Amino acid sequence: MSETKKALILVDVQKAFDDKKWGERNNQEAEENMRKILQFWREKKWIVFHIQHTSDNPHSVFHMANKGFAIKEIVEPIEGEVIITKKVNSSFIGTNLEEQLKANEVSTVVIMGLTTPHCVSTTARMSGNLGFDTYLISDATAAFGLKDQHNRYYDAETIHNVSMATLHGEFATIRTTEQLINSL
């Protein structure tokens, strides 16, 4: 990883994803890996962005009044870290994330969070398209099982791995927590 300014982006690491409604999940160690990277980042005093999904629907687990809106304690923001709320999958749409990255002269971003095929991959795709040198941490993200348009079920690990495959080399460089920390 080059010696340019770097930012860490934690996408939707919220209690809403602890809800049983999502079903089976892969990578139970994702939050612990996020914590390790976040701790490393803080020691370096590098820029951290916490992205928080919100919904206008009062019945949604992501509504601000519901406990699911809260960021998980394991990666809870500290003073000086930016919290950005969003209403769509991309952390760049309807937010000032791109402007803040450019204002801080960031050219390299490291992305982790929940969930792999949705907000994490959408943010990674846009980050790459916007010209940022983008890294996605495979063991600091997680997916849930999904059904397709034919009602076929795909397990969480398959969803996660296919999501990584569609991003690697085109939108982002995929790394593990260990690979990332060793490269820095």
PDB file of N, CA and C in Angstrom, residues 77-114:
ATOM      1  N   PRO A  77     -17.535   4.711  17.783  1.00  0.00           N
ATOM      2  CA  PRO A  77     -16.729   5.893  17.446  1.00  0.00           C
ATOM      3  C   PRO A  77     -16.207   6.597  18.696  1.00  0.00           C
ATOM      4  N   ILE A  78     -15.036   7.187  18.546  1.00  0.00           N
ATOM      5  CA  ILE A  78     -14.469   8.031  19.599  1.00  0.00           C
ATOM      6  C   ILE A  78     -14.397   9.460  19.080  1.00  0.00           C
ATOM      7  N   GLU A  79     -14.110  10.375  19.982  1.00  0.00           N
ATOM      8  CA  GLU A  79     -14.016  11.782  19.616  1.00  0.00           C
ATOM      9  C   GLU A  79     -13.036  11.965  18.462  1.00  0.00           C
ATOM     10  N   GLY A  80     -13.458  12.758  17.494  1.00  0.00           N
ATOM     11  CA  GLY A  80     -12.617  13.042  16.347  1.00  0.00           C
ATOM     12  C   GLY A  80     -12.905  12.166  15.137  1.00  0.00           C
ATOM     13  N   GLU A  81     -13.646  11.074  15.337  1.00  0.00           N
ATOM     14  CA  GLU A  81     -14.010  10.226  14.211  1.00  0.00           C
ATOM     15  C   GLU A  81     -15.354  10.679  13.652  1.00  0.00           C
ATOM     16  N   VAL A  82     -15.435  10.715  12.344  1.00  0.00           N
ATOM     17  CA  VAL A  82     -16.611  11.231  11.660  1.00  0.00           C
ATOM     18  C   VAL A  82     -17.687  10.154  11.553  1.00  0.00           C
ATOM     19  N   ILE A  83     -18.926  10.537  11.847  1.00  0.00           N
ATOM     20  CA  ILE A  83     -20.083   9.655  11.663  1.00  0.00           C
ATOM     21  C   ILE A  83     -20.948  10.270  10.567  1.00  0.00           C
ATOM     22  N   ILE A  84     -21.226   9.468   9.552  1.00  0.00           N
ATOM     23  CA  ILE A  84     -22.042   9.912   8.426  1.00  0.00           C
ATOM     24  C   ILE A  84     -23.242   8.982   8.327  1.00  0.00           C
ATOM     25  N   THR A  85     -24.443   9.549   8.249  1.00  0.00           N
ATOM     26  CA  THR A  85     -25.631   8.716   8.051  1.00  0.00           C
ATOM     27  C   THR A  85     -26.004   8.709   6.572  1.00  0.00           C
ATOM     28  N   LYS A  86     -26.542   7.590   6.153  1.00  0.00           N
ATOM     29  CA  LYS A  86     -26.967   7.430   4.757  1.00  0.00           C
ATOM     30  C   LYS A  86     -28.299   6.694   4.718  1.00  0.00           C
ATOM     31  N   LYS A  87     -29.006   6.829   3.591  1.00  0.00           N
ATOM     32  CA  LYS A  87     -30.307   6.177   3.445  1.00  0.00           C
ATOM     33  C   LYS A  87     -30.332   5.156   2.311  1.00  0.00           C
ATOM     34  N   VAL A  88     -29.233   5.026   1.591  1.00  0.00           N
ATOM     35  CA  VAL A  88     -29.148   4.070   0.475  1.00  0.00           C
ATOM     36  C   VAL A  88     -27.919   3.195   0.663  1.00  0.00           C
ATOM     37  N   ASN A  89     -27.689   2.252  -0.263  1.00  0.00           N
ATOM     38  CA  ASN A  89     -26.580   1.318  -0.121  1.00  0.00           C
ATOM     39  C   ASN A  89     -25.206   1.989  -0.177  1.00  0.00           C
ATOM     40  N   SER A  90     -25.029   2.969  -1.033  1.00  0.00           N
ATOM     41  CA  SER A  90     -23.719   3.600  -1.182  1.00  0.00           C
ATOM     42  C   SER A  90     -23.460   4.640  -0.098  1.00  0.00           C
ATOM     43  N   SER A  91     -22.287   4.563   0.475  1.00  0.00           N
ATOM     44  CA  SER A  91     -21.876   5.562   1.475  1.00  0.00           C
ATOM     45  C   SER A  91     -21.571   6.910   0.834  1.00  0.00           C
ATOM     46  N   PHE A  92     -21.555   6.958  -0.501  1.00  0.00           N
ATOM     47  CA  PHE A  92     -21.241   8.197  -1.218  1.00  0.00           C
ATOM     48  C   PHE A  92     -22.486   8.951  -1.691  1.00  0.00           C
ATOM     49  N   ILE A  93     -23.637   8.285  -1.775  1.00  0.00           N
ATOM     50  CA  ILE A  93     -24.850   8.915  -2.306  1.00  0.00           C
ATOM     51  C   ILE A  93     -25.594   9.625  -1.173  1.00  0.00           C
ATOM     52  N   GLY A  94     -25.867  10.909  -1.361  1.00  0.00           N
ATOM     53  CA  GLY A  94     -26.618  11.677  -0.375  1.00  0.00           C
ATOM     54  C   GLY A  94     -25.809  12.018   0.870  1.00  0.00           C
ATOM     55  N   THR A  95     -24.488  11.871   0.783  1.00  0.00           N
ATOM     56  CA  THR A  95     -23.602  12.203   1.910  1.00  0.00           C
ATOM     57  C   THR A  95     -22.471  13.093   1.405  1.00  0.00           C
ATOM     58  N   ASN A  96     -21.656  13.533   2.344  1.00  0.00           N
ATOM     59  CA  ASN A  96     -20.489  14.331   1.950  1.00  0.00           C
ATOM     60  C   ASN A  96     -19.188  13.537   2.089  1.00  0.00           C
ATOM     61  N   LEU A  97     -19.275  12.207   2.043  1.00  0.00           N
ATOM     62  CA  LEU A  97     -18.086  11.374   2.210  1.00  0.00           C
ATOM     63  C   LEU A  97     -17.010  11.695   1.177  1.00  0.00           C
ATOM     64  N   GLU A  98     -17.368  11.759  -0.091  1.00  0.00           N
ATOM     65  CA  GLU A  98     -16.379  12.047  -1.132  1.00  0.00           C
ATOM     66  C   GLU A  98     -15.707  13.401  -0.882  1.00  0.00           C
ATOM     67  N   GLU A  99     -16.495  14.398  -0.548  1.00  0.00           N
ATOM     68  CA  GLU A  99     -15.935  15.734  -0.290  1.00  0.00           C
ATOM     69  C   GLU A  99     -14.979  15.707   0.905  1.00  0.00           C
ATOM     70  N   GLN A 100     -15.356  14.981   1.956  1.00  0.00           N
ATOM     71  CA  GLN A 100     -14.488  14.908   3.135  1.00  0.00           C
ATOM     72  C   GLN A 100     -13.185  14.174   2.830  1.00  0.00           C
ATOM     73  N   LEU A 101     -13.262  13.109   2.039  1.00  0.00           N
ATOM     74  CA  LEU A 101     -12.039  12.396   1.653  1.00  0.00           C
ATOM     75  C   LEU A 101     -11.120  13.316   0.855  1.00  0.00           C
ATOM     76  N   LYS A 102     -11.691  14.027  -0.106  1.00  0.00           N
ATOM     77  CA  LYS A 102     -10.881  14.930  -0.934  1.00  0.00           C
ATOM     78  C   LYS A 102     -10.334  16.098  -0.116  1.00  0.00           C
ATOM     79  N   ALA A 103     -11.136  16.643   0.793  1.00  0.00           N
ATOM     80  CA  ALA A 103     -10.681  17.758   1.635  1.00  0.00           C
ATOM     81  C   ALA A 103      -9.509  17.340   2.521  1.00  0.00           C
ATOM     82  N   ASN A 104      -9.477  16.060   2.892  1.00  0.00           N
ATOM     83  CA  ASN A 104      -8.390  15.528   3.716  1.00  0.00           C
ATOM     84  C   ASN A 104      -7.266  14.924   2.877  1.00  0.00           C
ATOM     85  N   GLU A 105      -7.337  15.120   1.555  1.00  0.00           N
ATOM     86  CA  GLU A 105      -6.330  14.642   0.608  1.00  0.00           C
ATOM     87  C   GLU A 105      -6.101  13.143   0.700  1.00  0.00           C
ATOM     88  N   VAL A 106      -7.182  12.406   0.976  1.00  0.00           N
ATOM     89  CA  VAL A 106      -7.121  10.946   1.052  1.00  0.00           C
ATOM     90  C   VAL A 106      -7.185  10.384  -0.363  1.00  0.00           C
ATOM     91  N   SER A 107      -6.273   9.468  -0.674  1.00  0.00           N
ATOM     92  CA  SER A 107      -6.336   8.797  -1.968  1.00  0.00           C
ATOM     93  C   SER A 107      -6.508   7.291  -1.823  1.00  0.00           C
ATOM     94  N   THR A 108      -6.296   6.755  -0.616  1.00  0.00           N
ATOM     95  CA  THR A 108      -6.442   5.325  -0.359  1.00  0.00           C
ATOM     96  C   THR A 108      -7.497   5.116   0.719  1.00  0.00           C
ATOM     97  N   VAL A 109      -8.469   4.252   0.436  1.00  0.00           N
ATOM     98  CA  VAL A 109      -9.482   3.936   1.434  1.00  0.00           C
ATOM     99  C   VAL A 109      -9.498   2.435   1.704  1.00  0.00           C
ATOM    100  N   VAL A 110      -9.734   2.111   2.965  1.00  0.00           N
ATOM    101  CA  VAL A 110      -9.889   0.726   3.399  1.00  0.00           C
ATOM    102  C   VAL A 110     -11.313   0.596   3.906  1.00  0.00           C
ATOM    103  N   ILE A 111     -12.044  -0.375   3.350  1.00  0.00           N
ATOM    104  CA  ILE A 111     -13.465  -0.536   3.654  1.00  0.00           C
ATOM    105  C   ILE A 111     -13.696  -1.866   4.364  1.00  0.00           C
ATOM    106  N   MET A 112     -14.536  -1.826   5.390  1.00  0.00           N
ATOM    107  CA  MET A 112     -14.985  -3.027   6.088  1.00  0.00           C
ATOM    108  C   MET A 112     -16.367  -2.736   6.640  1.00  0.00           C
ATOM    109  N   GLY A 113     -17.113  -3.774   7.009  1.00  0.00           N
ATOM    110  CA  GLY A 113     -18.436  -3.537   7.570  1.00  0.00           C
ATOM    111  C   GLY A 113     -19.440  -4.585   7.165  1.00  0.00           C
ATOM    112  N   LEU A 114     -20.711  -4.172   7.193  1.00  0.00           N
ATOM    113  CA  LEU A 114     -21.841  -5.068   6.951  1.00  0.00           C
ATOM    114  C   LEU A 114     -22.797  -4.420   5.949  1.00  0.00           C
TER     115      LEU A 114
END
